[in-house]
PDB file of C-alpha atoms in Angstrom:
ATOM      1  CA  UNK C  29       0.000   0.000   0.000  1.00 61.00           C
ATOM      2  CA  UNK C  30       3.044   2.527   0.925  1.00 71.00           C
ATOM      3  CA  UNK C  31       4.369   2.339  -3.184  1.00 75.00           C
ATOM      4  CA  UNK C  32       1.217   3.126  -3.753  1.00 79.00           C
ATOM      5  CA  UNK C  33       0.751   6.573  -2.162  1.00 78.00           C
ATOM      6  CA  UNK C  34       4.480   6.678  -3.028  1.00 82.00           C
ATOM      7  CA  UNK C  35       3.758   6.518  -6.457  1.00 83.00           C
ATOM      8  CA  UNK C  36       0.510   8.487  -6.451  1.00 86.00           C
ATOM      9  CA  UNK C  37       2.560  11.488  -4.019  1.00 82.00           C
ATOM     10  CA  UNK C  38       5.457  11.463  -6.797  1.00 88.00           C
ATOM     11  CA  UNK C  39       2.585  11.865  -9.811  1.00 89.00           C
ATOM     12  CA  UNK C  40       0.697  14.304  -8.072  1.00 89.00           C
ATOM     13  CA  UNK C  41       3.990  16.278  -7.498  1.00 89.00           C
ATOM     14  CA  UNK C  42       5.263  15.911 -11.182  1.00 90.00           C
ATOM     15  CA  UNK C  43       1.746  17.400 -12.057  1.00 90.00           C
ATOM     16  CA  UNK C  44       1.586  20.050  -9.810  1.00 91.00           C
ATOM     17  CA  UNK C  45       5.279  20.864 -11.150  1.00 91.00           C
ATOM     18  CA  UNK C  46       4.818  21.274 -14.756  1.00 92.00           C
ATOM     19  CA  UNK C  47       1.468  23.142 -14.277  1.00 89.00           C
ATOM     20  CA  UNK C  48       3.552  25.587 -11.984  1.00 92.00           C
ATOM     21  CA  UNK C  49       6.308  25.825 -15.304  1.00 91.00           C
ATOM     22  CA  UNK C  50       3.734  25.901 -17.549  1.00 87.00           C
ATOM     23  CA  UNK C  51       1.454  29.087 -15.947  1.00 88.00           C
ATOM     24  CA  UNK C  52       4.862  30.392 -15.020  1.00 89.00           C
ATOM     25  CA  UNK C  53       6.077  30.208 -19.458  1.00 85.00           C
ATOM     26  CA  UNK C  54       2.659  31.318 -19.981  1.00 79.00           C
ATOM     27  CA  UNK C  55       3.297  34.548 -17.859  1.00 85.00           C
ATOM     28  CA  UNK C  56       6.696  35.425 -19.441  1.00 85.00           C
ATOM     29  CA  UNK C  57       4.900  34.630 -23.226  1.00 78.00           C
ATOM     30  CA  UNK C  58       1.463  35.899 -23.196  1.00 71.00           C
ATOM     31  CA  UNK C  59       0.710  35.342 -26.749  1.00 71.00           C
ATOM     32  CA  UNK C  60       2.302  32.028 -27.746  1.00 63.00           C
ATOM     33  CA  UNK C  61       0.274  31.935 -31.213  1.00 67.00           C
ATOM     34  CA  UNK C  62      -2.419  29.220 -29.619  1.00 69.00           C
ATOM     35  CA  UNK C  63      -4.731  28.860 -31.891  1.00 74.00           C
ATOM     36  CA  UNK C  64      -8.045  31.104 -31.720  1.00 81.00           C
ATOM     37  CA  UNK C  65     -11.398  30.156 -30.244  1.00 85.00           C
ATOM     38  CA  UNK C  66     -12.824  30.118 -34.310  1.00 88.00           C
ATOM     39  CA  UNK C  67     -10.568  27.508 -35.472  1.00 88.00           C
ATOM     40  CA  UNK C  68     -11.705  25.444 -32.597  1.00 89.00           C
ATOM     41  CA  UNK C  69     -15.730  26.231 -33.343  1.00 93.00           C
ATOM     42  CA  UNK C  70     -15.005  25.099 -37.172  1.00 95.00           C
ATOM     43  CA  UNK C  71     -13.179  21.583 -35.610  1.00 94.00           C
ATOM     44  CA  UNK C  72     -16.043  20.707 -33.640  1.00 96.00           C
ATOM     45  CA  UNK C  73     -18.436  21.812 -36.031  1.00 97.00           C
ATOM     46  CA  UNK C  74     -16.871  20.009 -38.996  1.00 97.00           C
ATOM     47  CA  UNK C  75     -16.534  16.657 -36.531  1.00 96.00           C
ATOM     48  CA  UNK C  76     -19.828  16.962 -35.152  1.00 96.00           C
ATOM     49  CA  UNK C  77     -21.353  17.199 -39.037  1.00 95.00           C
ATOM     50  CA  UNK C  78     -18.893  14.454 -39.825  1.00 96.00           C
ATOM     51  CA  UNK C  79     -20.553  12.486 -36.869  1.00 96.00           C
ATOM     52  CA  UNK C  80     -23.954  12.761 -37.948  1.00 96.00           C
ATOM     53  CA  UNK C  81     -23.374  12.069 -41.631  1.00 96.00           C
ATOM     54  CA  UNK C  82     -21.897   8.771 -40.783  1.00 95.00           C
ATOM     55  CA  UNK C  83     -24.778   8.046 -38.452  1.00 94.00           C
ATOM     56  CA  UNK C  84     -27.609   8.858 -40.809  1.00 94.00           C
ATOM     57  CA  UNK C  85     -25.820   6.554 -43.389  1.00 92.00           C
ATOM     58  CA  UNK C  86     -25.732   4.247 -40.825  1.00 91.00           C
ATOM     59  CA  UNK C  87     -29.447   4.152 -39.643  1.00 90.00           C
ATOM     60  CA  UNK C  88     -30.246   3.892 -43.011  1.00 88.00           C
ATOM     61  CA  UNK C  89     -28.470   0.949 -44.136  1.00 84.00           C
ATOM     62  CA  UNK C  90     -29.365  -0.424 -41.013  1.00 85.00           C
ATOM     63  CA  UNK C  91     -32.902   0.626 -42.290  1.00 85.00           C
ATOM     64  CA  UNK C  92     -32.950  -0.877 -45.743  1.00 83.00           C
ATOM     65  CA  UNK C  93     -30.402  -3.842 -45.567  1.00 78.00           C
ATOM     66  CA  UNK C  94     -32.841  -5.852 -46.382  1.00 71.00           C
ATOM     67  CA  UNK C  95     -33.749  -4.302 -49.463  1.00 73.00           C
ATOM     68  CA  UNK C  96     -30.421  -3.528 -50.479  1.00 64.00           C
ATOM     69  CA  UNK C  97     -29.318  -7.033 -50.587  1.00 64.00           C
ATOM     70  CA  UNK C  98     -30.894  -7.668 -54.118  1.00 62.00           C
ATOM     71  CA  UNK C  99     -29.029  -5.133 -55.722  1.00 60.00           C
TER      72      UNK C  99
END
């Protein structure tokens, strides 16, 4: 049980260390060039579409297989 919290106290502290260096590089470089809140609104919306294209297709195969075998 002690390598346990061992192990948990050393990943916890390995966290807590790069967020620290990270927040810390984020103060000294305010703009890094992340990219902007619009290019992350088009990702989701072109997955999401992508996502519901493939499910449609899906229903309706799953739909008409039956019909669809004679052809």
């Amino acid at each position: 049980m002690k390598h346990t919290a061992d192990r948990t106290y050393r990943a916890v502290h390995w966290v807590t260390t790069r967020l620290h260096e990270r927040l810390e590089n984020a103060r000294r470089q305010p703009d890094r060039g992340d990219i902007s809140i619009t290019t992350v609104i088009i990702w989701v919306a072109a997955v999401t579409g992508a996502v519901l294209i493939a499910g449609t297709i899906a229903v309706v195969i799953a739909k008409y297989n039956g019909r669809l075998n004679g052809l």
